[in-house]
PDB file of C-alpha atoms in Angstrom:
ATOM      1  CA  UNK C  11      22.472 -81.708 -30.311  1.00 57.00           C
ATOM      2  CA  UNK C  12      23.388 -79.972 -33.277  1.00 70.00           C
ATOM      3  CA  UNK C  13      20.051 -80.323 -34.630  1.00 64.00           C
ATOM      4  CA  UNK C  14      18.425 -78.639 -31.937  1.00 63.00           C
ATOM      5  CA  UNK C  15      20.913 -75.831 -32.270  1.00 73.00           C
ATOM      6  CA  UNK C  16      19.710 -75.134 -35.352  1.00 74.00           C
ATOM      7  CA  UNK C  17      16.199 -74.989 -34.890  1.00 68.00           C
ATOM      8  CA  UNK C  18      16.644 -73.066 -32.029  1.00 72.00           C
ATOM      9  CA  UNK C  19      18.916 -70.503 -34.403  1.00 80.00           C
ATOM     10  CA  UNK C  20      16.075 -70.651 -36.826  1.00 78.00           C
ATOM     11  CA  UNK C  21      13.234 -69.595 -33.830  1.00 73.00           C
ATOM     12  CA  UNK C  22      15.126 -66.692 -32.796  1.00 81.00           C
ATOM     13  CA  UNK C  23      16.250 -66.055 -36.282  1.00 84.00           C
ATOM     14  CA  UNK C  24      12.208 -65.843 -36.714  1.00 78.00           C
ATOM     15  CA  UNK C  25      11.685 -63.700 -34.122  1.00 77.00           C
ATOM     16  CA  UNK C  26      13.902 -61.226 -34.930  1.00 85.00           C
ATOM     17  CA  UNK C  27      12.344 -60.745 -38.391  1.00 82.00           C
ATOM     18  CA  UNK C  28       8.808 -60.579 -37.114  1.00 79.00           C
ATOM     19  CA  UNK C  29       9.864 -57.821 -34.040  1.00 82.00           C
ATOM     20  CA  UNK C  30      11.692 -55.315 -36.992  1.00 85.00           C
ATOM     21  CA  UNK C  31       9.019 -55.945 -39.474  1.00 83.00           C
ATOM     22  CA  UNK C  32      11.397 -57.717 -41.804  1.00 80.00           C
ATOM     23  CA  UNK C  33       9.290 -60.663 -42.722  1.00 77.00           C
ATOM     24  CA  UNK C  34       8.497 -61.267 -46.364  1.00 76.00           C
ATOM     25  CA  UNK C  35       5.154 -60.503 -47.379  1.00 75.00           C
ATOM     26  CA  UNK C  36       4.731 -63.655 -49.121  1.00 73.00           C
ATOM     27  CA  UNK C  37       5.205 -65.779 -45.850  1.00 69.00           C
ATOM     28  CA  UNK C  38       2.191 -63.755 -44.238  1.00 67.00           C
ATOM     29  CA  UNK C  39      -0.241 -63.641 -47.732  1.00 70.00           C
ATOM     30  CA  UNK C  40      -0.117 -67.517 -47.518  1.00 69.00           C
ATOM     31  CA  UNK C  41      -0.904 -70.204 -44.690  1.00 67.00           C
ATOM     32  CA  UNK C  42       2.648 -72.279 -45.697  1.00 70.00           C
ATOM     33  CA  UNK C  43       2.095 -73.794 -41.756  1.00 64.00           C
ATOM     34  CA  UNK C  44      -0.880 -75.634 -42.658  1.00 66.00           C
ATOM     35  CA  UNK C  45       0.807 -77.266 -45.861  1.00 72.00           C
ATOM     36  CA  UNK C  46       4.121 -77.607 -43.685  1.00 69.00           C
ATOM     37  CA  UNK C  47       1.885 -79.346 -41.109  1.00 59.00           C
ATOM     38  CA  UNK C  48      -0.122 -82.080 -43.768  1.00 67.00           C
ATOM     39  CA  UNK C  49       3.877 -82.496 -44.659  1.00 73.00           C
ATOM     40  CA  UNK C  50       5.093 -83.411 -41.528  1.00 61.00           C
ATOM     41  CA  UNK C  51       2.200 -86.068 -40.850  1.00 62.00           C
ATOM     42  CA  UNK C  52       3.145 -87.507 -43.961  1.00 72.00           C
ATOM     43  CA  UNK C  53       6.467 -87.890 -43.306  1.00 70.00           C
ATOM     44  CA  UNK C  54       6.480 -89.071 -39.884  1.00 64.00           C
ATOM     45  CA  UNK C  55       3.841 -91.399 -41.228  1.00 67.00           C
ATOM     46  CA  UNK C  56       6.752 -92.570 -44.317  1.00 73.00           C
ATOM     47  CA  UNK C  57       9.237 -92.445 -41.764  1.00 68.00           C
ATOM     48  CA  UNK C  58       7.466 -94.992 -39.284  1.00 63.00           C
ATOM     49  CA  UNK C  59       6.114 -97.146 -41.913  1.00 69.00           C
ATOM     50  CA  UNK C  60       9.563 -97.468 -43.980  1.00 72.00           C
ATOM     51  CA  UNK C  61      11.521 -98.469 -40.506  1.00 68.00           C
ATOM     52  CA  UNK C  62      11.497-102.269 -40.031  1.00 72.00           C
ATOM     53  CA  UNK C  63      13.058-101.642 -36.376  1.00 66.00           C
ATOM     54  CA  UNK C  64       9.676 -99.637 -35.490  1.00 62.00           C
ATOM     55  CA  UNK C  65       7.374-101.843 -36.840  1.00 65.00           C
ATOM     56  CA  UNK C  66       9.328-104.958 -35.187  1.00 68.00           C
ATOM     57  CA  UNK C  67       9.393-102.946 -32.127  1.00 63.00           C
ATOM     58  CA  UNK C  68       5.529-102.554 -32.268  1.00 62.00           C
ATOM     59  CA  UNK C  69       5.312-106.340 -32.766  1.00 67.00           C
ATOM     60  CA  UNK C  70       6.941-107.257 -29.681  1.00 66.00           C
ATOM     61  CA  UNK C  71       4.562-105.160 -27.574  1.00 63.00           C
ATOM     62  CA  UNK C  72       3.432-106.579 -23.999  1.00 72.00           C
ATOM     63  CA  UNK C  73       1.734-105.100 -21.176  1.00 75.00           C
ATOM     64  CA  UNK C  74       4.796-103.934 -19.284  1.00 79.00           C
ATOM     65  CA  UNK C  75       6.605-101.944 -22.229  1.00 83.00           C
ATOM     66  CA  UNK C  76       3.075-100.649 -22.668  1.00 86.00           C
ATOM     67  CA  UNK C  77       3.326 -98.863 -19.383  1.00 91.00           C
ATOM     68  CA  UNK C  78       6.727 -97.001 -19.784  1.00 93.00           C
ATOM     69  CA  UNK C  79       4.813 -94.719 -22.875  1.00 94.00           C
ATOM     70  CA  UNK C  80       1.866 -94.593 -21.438  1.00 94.00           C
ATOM     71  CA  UNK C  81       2.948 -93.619 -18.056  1.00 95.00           C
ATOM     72  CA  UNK C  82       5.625 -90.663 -19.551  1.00 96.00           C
ATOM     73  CA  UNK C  83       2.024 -89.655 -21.450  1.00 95.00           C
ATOM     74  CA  UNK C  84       0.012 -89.381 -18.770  1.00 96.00           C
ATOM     75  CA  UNK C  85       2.858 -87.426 -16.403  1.00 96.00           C
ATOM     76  CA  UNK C  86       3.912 -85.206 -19.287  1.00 95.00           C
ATOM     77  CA  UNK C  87       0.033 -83.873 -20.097  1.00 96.00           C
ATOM     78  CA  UNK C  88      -1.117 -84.149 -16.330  1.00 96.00           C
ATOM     79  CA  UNK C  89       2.312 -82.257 -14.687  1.00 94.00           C
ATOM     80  CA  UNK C  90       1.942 -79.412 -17.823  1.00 94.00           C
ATOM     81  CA  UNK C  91      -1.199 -78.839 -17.335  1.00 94.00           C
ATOM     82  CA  UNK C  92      -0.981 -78.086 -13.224  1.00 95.00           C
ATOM     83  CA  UNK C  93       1.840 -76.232 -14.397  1.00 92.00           C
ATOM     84  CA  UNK C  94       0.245 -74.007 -16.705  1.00 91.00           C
ATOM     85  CA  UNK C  95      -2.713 -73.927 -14.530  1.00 92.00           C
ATOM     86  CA  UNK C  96      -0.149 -72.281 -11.178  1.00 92.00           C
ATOM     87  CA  UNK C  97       0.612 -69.358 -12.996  1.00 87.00           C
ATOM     88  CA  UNK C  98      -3.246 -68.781 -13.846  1.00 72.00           C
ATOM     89  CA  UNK C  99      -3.684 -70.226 -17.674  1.00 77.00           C
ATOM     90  CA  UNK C 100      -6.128 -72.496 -18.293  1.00 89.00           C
ATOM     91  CA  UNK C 101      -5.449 -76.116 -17.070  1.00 92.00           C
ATOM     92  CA  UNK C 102      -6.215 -77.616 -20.843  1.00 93.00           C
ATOM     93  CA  UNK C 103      -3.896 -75.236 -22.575  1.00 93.00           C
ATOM     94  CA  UNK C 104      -0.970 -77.113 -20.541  1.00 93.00           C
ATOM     95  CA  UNK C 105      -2.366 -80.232 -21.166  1.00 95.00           C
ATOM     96  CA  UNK C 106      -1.720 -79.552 -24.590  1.00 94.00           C
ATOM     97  CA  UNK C 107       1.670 -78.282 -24.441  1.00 94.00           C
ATOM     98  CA  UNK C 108       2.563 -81.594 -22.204  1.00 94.00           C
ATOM     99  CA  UNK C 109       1.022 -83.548 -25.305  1.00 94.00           C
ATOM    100  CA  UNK C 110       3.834 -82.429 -27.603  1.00 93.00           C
ATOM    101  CA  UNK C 111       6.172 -84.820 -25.493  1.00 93.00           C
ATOM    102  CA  UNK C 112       8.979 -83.164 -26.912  1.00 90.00           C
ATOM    103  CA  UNK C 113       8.326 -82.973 -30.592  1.00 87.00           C
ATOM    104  CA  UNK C 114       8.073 -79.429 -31.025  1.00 83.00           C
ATOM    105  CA  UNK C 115       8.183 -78.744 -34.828  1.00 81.00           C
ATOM    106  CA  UNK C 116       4.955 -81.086 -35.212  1.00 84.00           C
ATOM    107  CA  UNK C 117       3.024 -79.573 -31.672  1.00 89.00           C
ATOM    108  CA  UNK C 118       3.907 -76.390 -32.456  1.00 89.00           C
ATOM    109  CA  UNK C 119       2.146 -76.337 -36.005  1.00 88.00           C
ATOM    110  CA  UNK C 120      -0.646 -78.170 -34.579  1.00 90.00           C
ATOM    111  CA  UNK C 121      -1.366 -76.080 -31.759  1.00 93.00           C
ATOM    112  CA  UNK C 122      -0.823 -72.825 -34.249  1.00 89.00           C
ATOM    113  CA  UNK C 123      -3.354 -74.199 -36.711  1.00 88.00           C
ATOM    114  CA  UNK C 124      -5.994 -75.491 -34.739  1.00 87.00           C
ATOM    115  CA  UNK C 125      -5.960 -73.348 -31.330  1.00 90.00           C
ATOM    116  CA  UNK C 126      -3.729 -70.429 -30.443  1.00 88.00           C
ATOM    117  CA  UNK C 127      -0.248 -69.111 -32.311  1.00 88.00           C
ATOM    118  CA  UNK C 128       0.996 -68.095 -29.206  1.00 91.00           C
ATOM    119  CA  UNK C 129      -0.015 -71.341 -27.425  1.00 92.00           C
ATOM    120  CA  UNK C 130       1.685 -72.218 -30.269  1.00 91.00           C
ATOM    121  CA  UNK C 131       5.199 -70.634 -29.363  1.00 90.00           C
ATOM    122  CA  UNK C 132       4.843 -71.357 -26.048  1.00 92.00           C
ATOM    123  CA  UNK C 133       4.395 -75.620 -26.780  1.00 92.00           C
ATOM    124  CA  UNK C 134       8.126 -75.219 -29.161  1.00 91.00           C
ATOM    125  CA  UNK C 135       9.700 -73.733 -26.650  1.00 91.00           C
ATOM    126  CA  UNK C 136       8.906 -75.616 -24.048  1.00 92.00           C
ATOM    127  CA  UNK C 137       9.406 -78.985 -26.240  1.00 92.00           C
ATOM    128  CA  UNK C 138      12.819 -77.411 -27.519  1.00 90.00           C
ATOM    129  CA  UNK C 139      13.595 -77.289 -23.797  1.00 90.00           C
ATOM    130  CA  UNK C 140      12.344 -80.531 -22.955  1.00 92.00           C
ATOM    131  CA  UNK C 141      14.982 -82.145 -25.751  1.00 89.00           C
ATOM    132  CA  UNK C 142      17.725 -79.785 -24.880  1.00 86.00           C
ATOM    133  CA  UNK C 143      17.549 -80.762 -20.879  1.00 89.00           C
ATOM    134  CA  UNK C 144      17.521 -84.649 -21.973  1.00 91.00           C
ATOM    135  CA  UNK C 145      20.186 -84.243 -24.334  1.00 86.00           C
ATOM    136  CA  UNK C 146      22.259 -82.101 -21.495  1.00 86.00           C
ATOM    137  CA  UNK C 147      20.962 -84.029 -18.285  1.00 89.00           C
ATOM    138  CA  UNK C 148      20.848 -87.502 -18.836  1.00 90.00           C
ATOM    139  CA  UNK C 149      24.388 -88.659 -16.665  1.00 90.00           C
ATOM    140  CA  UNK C 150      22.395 -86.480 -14.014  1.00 92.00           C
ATOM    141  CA  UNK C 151      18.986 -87.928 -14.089  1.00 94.00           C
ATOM    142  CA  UNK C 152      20.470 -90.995 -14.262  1.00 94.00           C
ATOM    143  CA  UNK C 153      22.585 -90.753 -11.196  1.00 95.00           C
ATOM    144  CA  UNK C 154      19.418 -88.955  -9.406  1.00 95.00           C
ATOM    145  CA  UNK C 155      16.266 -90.800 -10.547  1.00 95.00           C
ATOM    146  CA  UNK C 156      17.653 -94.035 -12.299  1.00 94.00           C
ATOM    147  CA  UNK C 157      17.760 -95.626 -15.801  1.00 92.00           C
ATOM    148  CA  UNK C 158      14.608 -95.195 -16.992  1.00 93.00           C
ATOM    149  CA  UNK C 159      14.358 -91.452 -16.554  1.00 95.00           C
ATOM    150  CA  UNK C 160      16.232 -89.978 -19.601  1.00 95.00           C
ATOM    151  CA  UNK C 161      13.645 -92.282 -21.272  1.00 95.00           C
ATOM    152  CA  UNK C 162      10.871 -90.034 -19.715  1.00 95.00           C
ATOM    153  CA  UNK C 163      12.618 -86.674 -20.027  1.00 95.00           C
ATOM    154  CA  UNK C 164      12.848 -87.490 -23.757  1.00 94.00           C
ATOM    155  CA  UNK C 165       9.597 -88.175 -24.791  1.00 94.00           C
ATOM    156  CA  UNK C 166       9.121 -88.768 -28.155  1.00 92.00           C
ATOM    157  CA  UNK C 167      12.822 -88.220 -28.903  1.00 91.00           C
ATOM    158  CA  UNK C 168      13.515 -90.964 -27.379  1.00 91.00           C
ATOM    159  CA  UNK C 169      13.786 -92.940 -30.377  1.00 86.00           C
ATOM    160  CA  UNK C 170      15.967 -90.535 -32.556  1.00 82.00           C
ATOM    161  CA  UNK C 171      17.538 -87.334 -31.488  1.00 82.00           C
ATOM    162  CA  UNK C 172      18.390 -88.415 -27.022  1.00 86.00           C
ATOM    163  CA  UNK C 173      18.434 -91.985 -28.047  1.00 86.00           C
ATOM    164  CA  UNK C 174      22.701 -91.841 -28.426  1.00 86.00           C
ATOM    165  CA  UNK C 175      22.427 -90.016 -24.978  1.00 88.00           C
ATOM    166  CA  UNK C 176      19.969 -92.689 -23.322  1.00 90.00           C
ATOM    167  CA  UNK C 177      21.541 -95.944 -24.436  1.00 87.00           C
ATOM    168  CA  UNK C 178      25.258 -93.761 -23.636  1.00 87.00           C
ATOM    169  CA  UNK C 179      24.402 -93.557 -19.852  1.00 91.00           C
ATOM    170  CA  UNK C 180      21.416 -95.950 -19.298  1.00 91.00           C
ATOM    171  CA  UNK C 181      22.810 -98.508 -21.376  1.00 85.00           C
ATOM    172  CA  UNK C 182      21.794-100.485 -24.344  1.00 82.00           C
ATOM    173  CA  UNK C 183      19.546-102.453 -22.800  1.00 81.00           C
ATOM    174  CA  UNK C 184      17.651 -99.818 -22.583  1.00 85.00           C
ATOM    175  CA  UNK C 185      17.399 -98.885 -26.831  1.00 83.00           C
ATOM    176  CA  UNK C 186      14.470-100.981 -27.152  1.00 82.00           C
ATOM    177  CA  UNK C 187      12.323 -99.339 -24.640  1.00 87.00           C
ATOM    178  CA  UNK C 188      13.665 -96.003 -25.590  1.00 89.00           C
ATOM    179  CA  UNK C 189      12.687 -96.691 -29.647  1.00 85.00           C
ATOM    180  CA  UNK C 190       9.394 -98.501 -28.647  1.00 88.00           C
ATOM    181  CA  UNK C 191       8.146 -95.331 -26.079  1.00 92.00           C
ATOM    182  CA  UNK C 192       8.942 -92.908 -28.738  1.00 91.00           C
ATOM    183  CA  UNK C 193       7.244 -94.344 -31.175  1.00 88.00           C
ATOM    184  CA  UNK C 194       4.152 -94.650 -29.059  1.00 91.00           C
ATOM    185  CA  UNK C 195       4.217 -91.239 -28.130  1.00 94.00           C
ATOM    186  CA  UNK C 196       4.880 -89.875 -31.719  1.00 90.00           C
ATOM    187  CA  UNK C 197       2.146 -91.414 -32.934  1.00 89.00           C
ATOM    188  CA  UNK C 198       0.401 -90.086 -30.039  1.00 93.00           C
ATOM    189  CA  UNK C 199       1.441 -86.665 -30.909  1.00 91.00           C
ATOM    190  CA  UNK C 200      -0.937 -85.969 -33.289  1.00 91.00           C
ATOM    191  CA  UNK C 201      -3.879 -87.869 -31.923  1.00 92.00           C
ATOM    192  CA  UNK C 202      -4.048 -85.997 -28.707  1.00 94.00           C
ATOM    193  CA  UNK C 203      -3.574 -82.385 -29.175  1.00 94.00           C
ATOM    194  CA  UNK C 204      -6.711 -82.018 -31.065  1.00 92.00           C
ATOM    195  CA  UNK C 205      -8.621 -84.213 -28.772  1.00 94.00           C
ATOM    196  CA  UNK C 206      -7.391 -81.971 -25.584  1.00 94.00           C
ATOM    197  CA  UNK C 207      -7.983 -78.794 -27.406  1.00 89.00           C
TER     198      UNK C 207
END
């Protein structure tokens, strides 16, 4: 939770430079996103390849923990994208917001560098959100929708930043499937923005 805080600080801390003309030249001469970016696939890369857990997870994979990722996917880039399309956007722009599944400094960048900056803005805040209402909600979803849902709000934070929060109220029996769908869709992440754009 305290995490998110701080990036959130940091946004606004952003914004507020950029609407009094306070940002330092140096930051706009220079594309640092795109380097930030090649530095954040290389890390979550690292960071998946160094943790036994994940690859152990990936192992054990069968048909029915398959679903749980896969099914969060497809609701997450389908439900943004009819979203996005209601208020009159185009249908593929939410589609690609959905497809951050919560990991908003990697979308973000992605979306910034390859499509839109404001699309851009628009996929961290709504992944920021997305964490904030798992972190906040999960007793409630799990008392309204069952023990699989704080699993789904996550997304791909599922297996670090929620996962105290999901195995707190759904229990740890429900860790594993929690690590194994965020994994999925972090590696997903990446993979799909660029194809839906």
């Amino acid at each position: 939770m305290k995490g998110t805080i701080i990036t959130v600080l940091f946004f606004v801390l952003g914004c507020v430079l950029s609407i009094y003309d306070l940002t330092p030249a140096v930051l706009l001469e220079n594309d640092y996103s795109t380097y930030a970016l090649y530095a954040l696939m290389g890390l979550v890369g690292v960071s998946l390849g160094m943790d036994e857990a994940s690859i152990n997870i990936l192992k054990k994979v069968n048909v029915g923990l398959l679903l749980v990722p896969v099914s969060i996917g497809l609701g997450s880039i389908l439900g943004s994208g009819l979203a996005y399309w209601l208020i009159a956007e185009p249908f593929v722009e939410g589609m690609a917001v959905g497809a951050g599944f919560g990991y908003y400094s990697l979308s973000s960048i992605i979306i910034s560098n390859t499509y839109d900056s404001i699309l851009g803005v628009i996929a961290l805040i709504s992944n920021i959100s997305r964490e904030l209402i798992s972190l906040l909600m999960a007793p409630v979803l799990v008392k309204a929708f069952g023990k699989m849902s704080p699993i789904a709000s996550a997304g791909a934070t599922s297996m670090d930043t929620t996962l105290p929060v999901i195995t707190r109220f759904s229990g740890k029996e429900y860790a594993l499937i929690a690590l194994f769908s965020g994994i999925v869709l972090t590696i997903l992440v990446p993979l799909l923005i660029p194809l839906i754009l």
